[in-house]
Amino acid sequence: MPLTHGIHRLLRGAVIAVALTVPAPLAAHAGAHTAAPVDIKLPGTSATVREDSADPARVTSYTLKGAAYLRRGTGFVRRTGDAEVTVAPKGARALAVPAAYSSGYDSVVLLDVASGRGTRIRTVRKPLVANSARWSRDAGRAVLTVRKRSGSAWATTGFVIVDAAAGSARTVTVPGVDAAATFRWSPDGTELVAGHRGGTRFYGQDGSVRRTLTGTGTPVGGEDAFSPSGRALATWCPASYTEHVCVWNRTTGRVAARVGIRPQSIWGWWDERHLIAVVASGGTRRVVLSDLTGRTVRTLAAFSAADWDKKLYLGYTRK
């Protein structure tokens, strides 16, 4: 989920109609279609999402200007009092971040998606905040990035690990962490990964530095910066590169692809050969599948530029 500042406030965004624009003819993508695509409108937004039953991932949550929505079946319900909500792989669990402190603490609510029941878990004491939740691939743990106010901005100080089975949270302060870092899991779930001074750094769960890939640029956004196999890492290219998005071999640290696309954001991987990218298209924004040459092969969603300005973010979860 996008960065949520301080004691979060919920604002209801205006609804602005926008048509879903799909390239014609629509190019084939990984995974054959087994049924006609379905269009889903997202409440409180102008967004339309196009889904296929064969898709490897689908939108399971979204946020707009501090309002959080969770998927229930083919619809979405607003999480009153929450500023963000992130669904775990396979979709059984979710983690919501409340919009305000409770008894002087920031917290999370661990949710059973099917029943809607949840358990509140304290994370950090005011004035720190813990947000931008990311799940491990086995859905057993989530990591949140801890931040504190630094002048008019927020600076990262470490992370919180939430153990879903134990219903517990553990805070780790990371000395020397990049102020803009956002933590997420390595593909095998043994380490945490974040941007560090124009590169990518791997940390132990105790906050110790395990490895640094220098000069890669920082990892892209979305639920996971690593490809489904775990072999590739997507980043924002270093400033010396003409391209904006780069793909690196996680083991060797060598560049594997320079993607010829200029997106406004990357929301993770679709499959081993495609990224989920947000691109400008006149007065709208489109969420597209881009192959690693930068070619658009499918449109996944469309929404207004006004909703983009309200920080609309769609959370894609692997099935």
Tab-separated table of C-alpha atoms in Angstrom:
chain	number	residue	atom	x	y	z
A	1	MET	CA	0.000	0.000	0.000
A	2	PRO	CA	1.115	3.529	-0.551
A	3	LEU	CA	2.774	5.537	2.218
A	4	THR	CA	0.261	6.738	4.815
A	5	HIS	CA	1.450	9.756	6.761
A	6	GLY	CA	1.063	10.316	10.517
A	7	ILE	CA	-2.350	9.770	12.062
A	8	HIS	CA	-4.187	8.875	8.912
A	9	ARG	CA	-7.383	10.673	7.922
A	10	LEU	CA	-10.057	9.169	5.710
A	11	LEU	CA	-11.472	11.306	2.910
A	12	ARG	CA	-14.148	10.218	0.490
A	13	GLY	CA	-13.119	10.919	-3.107
A	14	ALA	CA	-15.497	12.270	-5.727
A	15	VAL	CA	-16.743	9.779	-8.311
A	16	ILE	CA	-15.697	10.680	-11.836
A	17	ALA	CA	-16.870	8.566	-14.773
A	18	VAL	CA	-14.262	7.250	-17.194
A	19	ALA	CA	-14.474	4.611	-19.914
A	20	LEU	CA	-12.226	1.575	-19.908
A	21	THR	CA	-10.022	1.776	-22.970
A	22	VAL	CA	-8.695	-1.542	-24.255
A	23	PRO	CA	-6.284	-1.756	-27.200
A	24	ALA	CA	-7.823	-3.465	-30.231
A	25	PRO	CA	-7.006	-6.044	-31.207
A	26	LEU	CA	-5.969	-7.200	-27.748
A	27	ALA	CA	-2.703	-9.095	-27.845
A	28	ALA	CA	-2.429	-12.512	-26.240
A	29	HIS	CA	-0.857	-12.755	-22.809
A	30	ALA	CA	0.571	-15.537	-20.683
A	31	GLY	CA	-2.231	-17.924	-19.714
A	32	ALA	CA	-5.009	-18.742	-22.196
A	33	HIS	CA	-8.446	-17.184	-21.774
A	34	THR	CA	-11.076	-19.663	-20.604
A	35	ALA	CA	-13.999	-17.231	-20.355
A	36	ALA	CA	-14.987	-13.772	-21.499
A	37	PRO	CA	-13.324	-10.989	-19.489
A	38	VAL	CA	-15.457	-9.297	-16.846
A	39	ASP	CA	-15.474	-5.562	-16.042
A	40	ILE	CA	-15.714	-4.578	-12.359
A	41	LYS	CA	-16.369	-1.029	-11.148
A	42	LEU	CA	-14.563	0.019	-7.972
A	43	PRO	CA	-16.857	1.894	-5.528
A	44	GLY	CA	-15.850	5.443	-4.645
A	45	THR	CA	-13.617	5.727	-7.710
A	46	SER	CA	-13.813	6.150	-11.469
A	47	ALA	CA	-11.919	2.878	-11.956
A	48	THR	CA	-12.983	-0.118	-14.012
A	49	VAL	CA	-10.988	-3.330	-13.659
A	50	ARG	CA	-11.014	-5.971	-16.391
A	51	GLU	CA	-10.553	-9.560	-15.181
A	52	ASP	CA	-10.221	-12.957	-16.814
A	53	SER	CA	-10.773	-16.217	-14.916
A	54	ALA	CA	-7.370	-17.455	-16.128
A	55	ASP	CA	-5.507	-14.488	-14.643
A	56	PRO	CA	-2.730	-15.420	-12.166
A	57	ALA	CA	-3.548	-12.391	-9.976
A	58	ARG	CA	-6.500	-10.128	-9.301
A	59	VAL	CA	-7.302	-6.891	-7.486
A	60	THR	CA	-8.134	-7.785	-3.861
A	61	SER	CA	-7.928	-4.344	-2.240
A	62	TYR	CA	-7.426	-0.701	-3.062
A	63	THR	CA	-6.903	2.654	-1.383
A	64	LEU	CA	-7.924	6.152	-2.392
A	65	LYS	CA	-6.911	9.211	-0.357
A	66	GLY	CA	-6.703	7.199	2.876
A	67	ALA	CA	-9.901	5.161	2.330
A	68	ALA	CA	-9.355	1.386	2.180
A	69	TYR	CA	-11.497	-1.193	0.376
A	70	LEU	CA	-11.371	-4.985	0.682
A	71	ARG	CA	-12.671	-7.466	-1.863
A	72	ARG	CA	-15.616	-9.689	-0.930
A	73	GLY	CA	-16.508	-11.985	-3.835
A	74	THR	CA	-16.798	-9.865	-6.963
A	75	GLY	CA	-17.458	-6.670	-4.980
A	76	PHE	CA	-15.566	-4.410	-2.595
A	77	VAL	CA	-16.461	-3.037	0.834
A	78	ARG	CA	-14.965	-0.011	2.525
A	79	ARG	CA	-13.012	-0.697	5.711
A	80	THR	CA	-14.332	2.061	7.968
A	81	GLY	CA	-11.573	3.368	10.195
A	82	ASP	CA	-8.719	1.802	8.197
A	83	ALA	CA	-6.216	3.642	6.018
A	84	GLU	CA	-4.882	0.621	4.132
A	85	VAL	CA	-5.563	-3.096	3.728
A	86	THR	CA	-3.352	-5.708	2.063
A	87	VAL	CA	-4.402	-9.255	1.174
A	88	ALA	CA	-2.002	-12.191	1.512
A	89	PRO	CA	-1.205	-14.569	-1.369
A	90	LYS	CA	-4.056	-17.066	-1.960
A	91	GLY	CA	-6.440	-14.535	-0.405
A	92	ALA	CA	-7.309	-16.110	2.959
A	93	ARG	CA	-5.756	-13.425	5.187
A	94	ALA	CA	-5.497	-9.664	5.090
A	95	LEU	CA	-3.772	-7.016	7.171
A	96	ALA	CA	-5.455	-3.649	7.773
A	97	VAL	CA	-3.757	-0.555	9.173
A	98	PRO	CA	-6.141	1.610	11.234
A	99	ALA	CA	-6.346	5.307	10.460
A	100	ALA	CA	-5.503	6.479	13.983
A	101	TYR	CA	-3.541	5.502	17.058
A	102	SER	CA	-5.221	3.415	19.756
A	103	SER	CA	-4.164	4.061	23.371
A	104	GLY	CA	-0.987	5.727	22.125
A	105	TYR	CA	-0.005	2.913	19.725
A	106	ASP	CA	-0.149	2.314	16.016
A	107	SER	CA	-1.550	-1.123	15.208
A	108	VAL	CA	-2.707	-3.590	12.589
A	109	VAL	CA	-5.811	-5.735	12.325
A	110	LEU	CA	-5.178	-9.316	11.198
A	111	LEU	CA	-8.268	-10.370	9.223
A	112	ASP	CA	-9.836	-13.622	8.166
A	113	VAL	CA	-11.140	-12.558	4.760
A	114	ALA	CA	-13.957	-15.115	4.569
A	115	SER	CA	-15.510	-14.274	7.933
A	116	GLY	CA	-14.424	-10.657	8.213
A	117	ARG	CA	-13.307	-11.243	11.815
A	118	GLY	CA	-10.076	-9.641	12.928
A	119	THR	CA	-7.570	-9.353	15.756
A	120	ARG	CA	-5.894	-6.054	16.630
A	121	ILE	CA	-2.123	-6.218	17.208
A	122	ARG	CA	-0.053	-3.308	18.521
A	123	THR	CA	2.980	-2.335	16.475
A	124	VAL	CA	4.805	0.904	17.437
A	125	ARG	CA	4.275	3.646	19.991
A	126	LYS	CA	3.246	7.163	18.989
A	127	PRO	CA	4.753	9.241	17.305
A	128	LEU	CA	6.146	6.392	15.138
A	129	VAL	CA	3.944	4.866	12.443
A	130	ALA	CA	4.073	1.404	10.840
A	131	ASN	CA	2.459	0.965	7.419
A	132	SER	CA	3.049	-0.126	3.797
A	133	ALA	CA	2.356	-3.772	4.704
A	134	ARG	CA	3.842	-6.524	2.520
A	135	TRP	CA	3.156	-10.251	2.923
A	136	SER	CA	5.626	-13.112	2.633
A	137	ARG	CA	4.824	-15.492	-0.205
A	138	ASP	CA	3.734	-18.255	2.176
A	139	ALA	CA	1.243	-15.820	3.791
A	140	GLY	CA	2.690	-16.585	7.210
A	141	ARG	CA	4.165	-13.178	7.989
A	142	ALA	CA	3.861	-9.555	6.978
A	143	VAL	CA	6.380	-6.732	7.236
A	144	LEU	CA	5.520	-3.071	7.752
A	145	THR	CA	7.897	-0.137	7.406
A	146	VAL	CA	8.387	1.999	10.524
A	147	ARG	CA	8.719	5.753	10.023
A	148	LYS	CA	9.078	8.868	12.142
A	149	ARG	CA	8.498	12.528	11.393
A	150	SER	CA	11.616	14.305	10.155
A	151	GLY	CA	10.817	17.963	9.541
A	152	SER	CA	8.035	18.060	6.964
A	153	ALA	CA	8.735	14.507	5.747
A	154	TRP	CA	8.774	10.983	7.139
A	155	ALA	CA	11.975	8.964	7.496
A	156	THR	CA	12.261	5.188	7.756
A	157	THR	CA	13.765	3.834	10.989
A	158	GLY	CA	13.183	0.084	10.661
A	159	PHE	CA	10.428	-2.486	10.290
A	160	VAL	CA	7.787	-4.519	12.107
A	161	ILE	CA	7.312	-8.246	11.467
A	162	VAL	CA	3.791	-9.564	12.112
A	163	ASP	CA	3.501	-13.318	12.700
A	164	ALA	CA	0.031	-14.330	11.500
A	165	ALA	CA	-0.081	-17.680	13.324
A	166	ALA	CA	1.108	-16.272	16.649
A	167	GLY	CA	-0.841	-13.026	16.333
A	168	SER	CA	2.235	-11.079	17.428
A	169	ALA	CA	4.397	-8.202	16.192
A	170	ARG	CA	8.110	-7.512	16.640
A	171	THR	CA	9.768	-4.144	15.934
A	172	VAL	CA	13.331	-3.929	14.627
A	173	THR	CA	15.316	-0.675	14.424
A	174	VAL	CA	17.782	-0.657	11.506
A	175	PRO	CA	20.858	1.582	11.943
A	176	GLY	CA	21.866	3.438	8.782
A	177	VAL	CA	18.714	2.539	6.877
A	178	ASP	CA	17.873	4.710	3.860
A	179	ALA	CA	15.330	7.342	4.911
A	180	ALA	CA	13.144	6.495	1.890
A	181	ALA	CA	13.325	2.709	2.300
A	182	THR	CA	10.216	0.519	2.132
A	183	PHE	CA	10.665	-3.054	3.354
A	184	ARG	CA	9.358	-6.232	1.737
A	185	TRP	CA	10.269	-9.926	1.783
A	186	SER	CA	12.837	-11.772	-0.269
A	187	PRO	CA	11.239	-14.505	-2.414
A	188	ASP	CA	12.087	-17.285	0.060
A	189	GLY	CA	10.847	-15.286	3.037
A	190	THR	CA	14.120	-15.428	4.954
A	191	GLU	CA	15.258	-11.813	4.455
A	192	LEU	CA	13.871	-8.284	4.117
A	193	VAL	CA	14.675	-6.132	1.094
A	194	ALA	CA	14.676	-2.345	0.644
A	195	GLY	CA	16.232	0.359	-1.465
A	196	HIS	CA	19.516	1.772	-0.175
A	197	ARG	CA	21.282	4.792	-1.656
A	198	GLY	CA	20.485	3.989	-5.270
A	199	GLY	CA	20.837	0.230	-4.816
A	200	THR	CA	19.081	-2.728	-3.217
A	201	ARG	CA	19.928	-4.046	0.245
A	202	PHE	CA	19.040	-7.397	1.824
A	203	TYR	CA	18.598	-7.548	5.610
A	204	GLY	CA	18.322	-10.332	8.143
A	205	GLN	CA	15.175	-10.413	10.248
A	206	ASP	CA	17.250	-8.912	13.057
A	207	GLY	CA	18.033	-5.869	10.892
A	208	SER	CA	21.604	-6.892	10.066
A	209	VAL	CA	22.915	-6.216	6.549
A	210	ARG	CA	23.312	-9.424	4.546
A	211	ARG	CA	24.024	-8.179	1.017
A	212	THR	CA	23.899	-4.993	-1.064
A	213	LEU	CA	23.443	-4.749	-4.819
A	214	THR	CA	24.933	-1.359	-5.661
A	215	GLY	CA	23.847	0.741	-8.633
A	216	THR	CA	20.630	-1.135	-9.381
A	217	GLY	CA	18.287	1.695	-8.540
A	218	THR	CA	15.591	1.160	-5.901
A	219	PRO	CA	12.980	-1.638	-6.120
A	220	VAL	CA	9.721	-0.770	-7.878
A	221	GLY	CA	6.411	-0.506	-6.040
A	222	GLY	CA	3.588	-3.014	-5.794
A	223	GLU	CA	3.204	-6.062	-3.604
A	224	ASP	CA	6.403	-7.770	-4.809
A	225	ALA	CA	9.432	-6.448	-6.694
A	226	PHE	CA	10.606	-10.002	-7.493
A	227	SER	CA	9.326	-12.135	-10.370
A	228	PRO	CA	7.256	-15.232	-9.489
A	229	SER	CA	10.323	-17.488	-9.784
A	230	GLY	CA	12.303	-15.141	-7.542
A	231	ARG	CA	15.149	-14.967	-10.039
A	232	ALA	CA	14.493	-11.412	-11.282
A	233	LEU	CA	14.262	-8.088	-9.434
A	234	ALA	CA	12.570	-5.030	-10.957
A	235	THR	CA	13.878	-1.566	-10.058
A	236	TRP	CA	13.725	2.035	-11.150
A	237	CYS	CA	16.795	2.291	-13.343
A	238	PRO	CA	19.815	4.285	-12.157
A	239	ALA	CA	19.822	7.920	-13.286
A	240	SER	CA	22.586	7.189	-15.811
A	241	TYR	CA	20.269	4.895	-17.803
A	242	THR	CA	17.954	6.119	-20.560
A	243	GLU	CA	15.280	3.579	-19.599
A	244	HIS	CA	13.143	4.008	-16.481
A	245	VAL	CA	12.601	0.365	-15.445
A	246	CYS	CA	15.326	-2.268	-15.125
A	247	VAL	CA	15.278	-5.996	-14.416
A	248	TRP	CA	18.218	-7.604	-12.618
A	249	ASN	CA	19.400	-11.135	-11.978
A	250	ARG	CA	18.963	-11.477	-8.218
A	251	THR	CA	21.884	-13.892	-7.873
A	252	THR	CA	24.542	-12.219	-10.022
A	253	GLY	CA	23.367	-8.617	-9.669
A	254	ARG	CA	23.685	-8.142	-13.443
A	255	VAL	CA	21.102	-6.301	-15.523
A	256	ALA	CA	18.855	-8.713	-17.447
A	257	ALA	CA	16.589	-6.224	-19.209
A	258	ARG	CA	16.043	-2.510	-19.687
A	259	VAL	CA	12.322	-2.089	-20.165
A	260	GLY	CA	11.365	0.515	-22.778
A	261	ILE	CA	8.419	1.969	-20.893
A	262	ARG	CA	7.926	5.241	-19.016
A	263	PRO	CA	5.318	4.357	-16.389
A	264	GLN	CA	4.045	6.496	-13.565
A	265	SER	CA	4.281	3.464	-11.305
A	266	ILE	CA	4.947	-0.276	-11.329
A	267	TRP	CA	2.579	-2.426	-9.246
A	268	GLY	CA	4.543	-5.666	-9.283
A	269	TRP	CA	4.906	-8.684	-11.560
A	270	TRP	CA	2.138	-10.501	-13.431
A	271	ASP	CA	4.188	-13.485	-14.516
A	272	GLU	CA	7.825	-14.146	-15.351
A	273	ARG	CA	7.675	-12.007	-18.508
A	274	HIS	CA	5.261	-9.185	-17.678
A	275	LEU	CA	5.080	-6.253	-15.276
A	276	ILE	CA	1.971	-4.426	-14.038
A	277	ALA	CA	2.521	-0.793	-15.037
A	278	VAL	CA	0.518	2.425	-14.658
A	279	VAL	CA	0.763	4.630	-17.741
A	280	ALA	CA	-0.727	7.987	-18.700
A	281	SER	CA	-3.208	7.987	-21.570
A	282	GLY	CA	-4.614	11.459	-22.158
A	283	GLY	CA	-6.886	12.329	-19.254
A	284	THR	CA	-6.898	8.774	-17.929
A	285	ARG	CA	-4.472	6.353	-16.371
A	286	ARG	CA	-4.288	2.763	-17.555
A	287	VAL	CA	-2.969	-0.255	-15.687
A	288	VAL	CA	-1.321	-2.405	-18.342
A	289	LEU	CA	0.705	-5.555	-18.759
A	290	SER	CA	4.098	-4.630	-20.179
A	291	ASP	CA	6.506	-7.238	-21.465
A	292	LEU	CA	10.195	-6.794	-20.738
A	293	THR	CA	10.755	-4.898	-23.985
A	294	GLY	CA	8.165	-2.296	-22.949
A	295	ARG	CA	5.381	-3.509	-25.272
A	296	THR	CA	1.838	-3.290	-23.853
A	297	VAL	CA	-0.010	-6.581	-24.324
A	298	ARG	CA	-3.181	-5.983	-22.322
A	299	THR	CA	-5.080	-3.351	-20.342
A	300	LEU	CA	-6.054	-4.451	-16.825
A	301	ALA	CA	-7.793	-1.297	-15.553
A	302	ALA	CA	-8.473	2.358	-16.292
A	303	PHE	CA	-9.313	5.347	-14.115
A	304	SER	CA	-9.257	9.136	-14.179
A	305	ALA	CA	-6.250	11.376	-13.696
A	306	ALA	CA	-8.172	12.922	-10.784
A	307	ASP	CA	-8.225	9.558	-8.982
A	308	TRP	CA	-4.509	9.159	-9.654
A	309	ASP	CA	-3.958	12.532	-7.991
A	310	LYS	CA	-5.859	11.113	-4.977
A	311	LYS	CA	-3.245	8.340	-4.828
A	312	LEU	CA	-5.440	5.499	-6.054
A	313	TYR	CA	-3.584	2.208	-5.607
A	314	LEU	CA	-4.804	-1.240	-6.662
A	315	GLY	CA	-3.432	-4.191	-4.709
A	316	TYR	CA	-2.948	-7.268	-6.917
A	317	THR	CA	-2.753	-10.622	-5.105
A	318	ARG	CA	-1.586	-13.899	-6.602
A	319	LYS	CA	-4.216	-16.632	-6.573
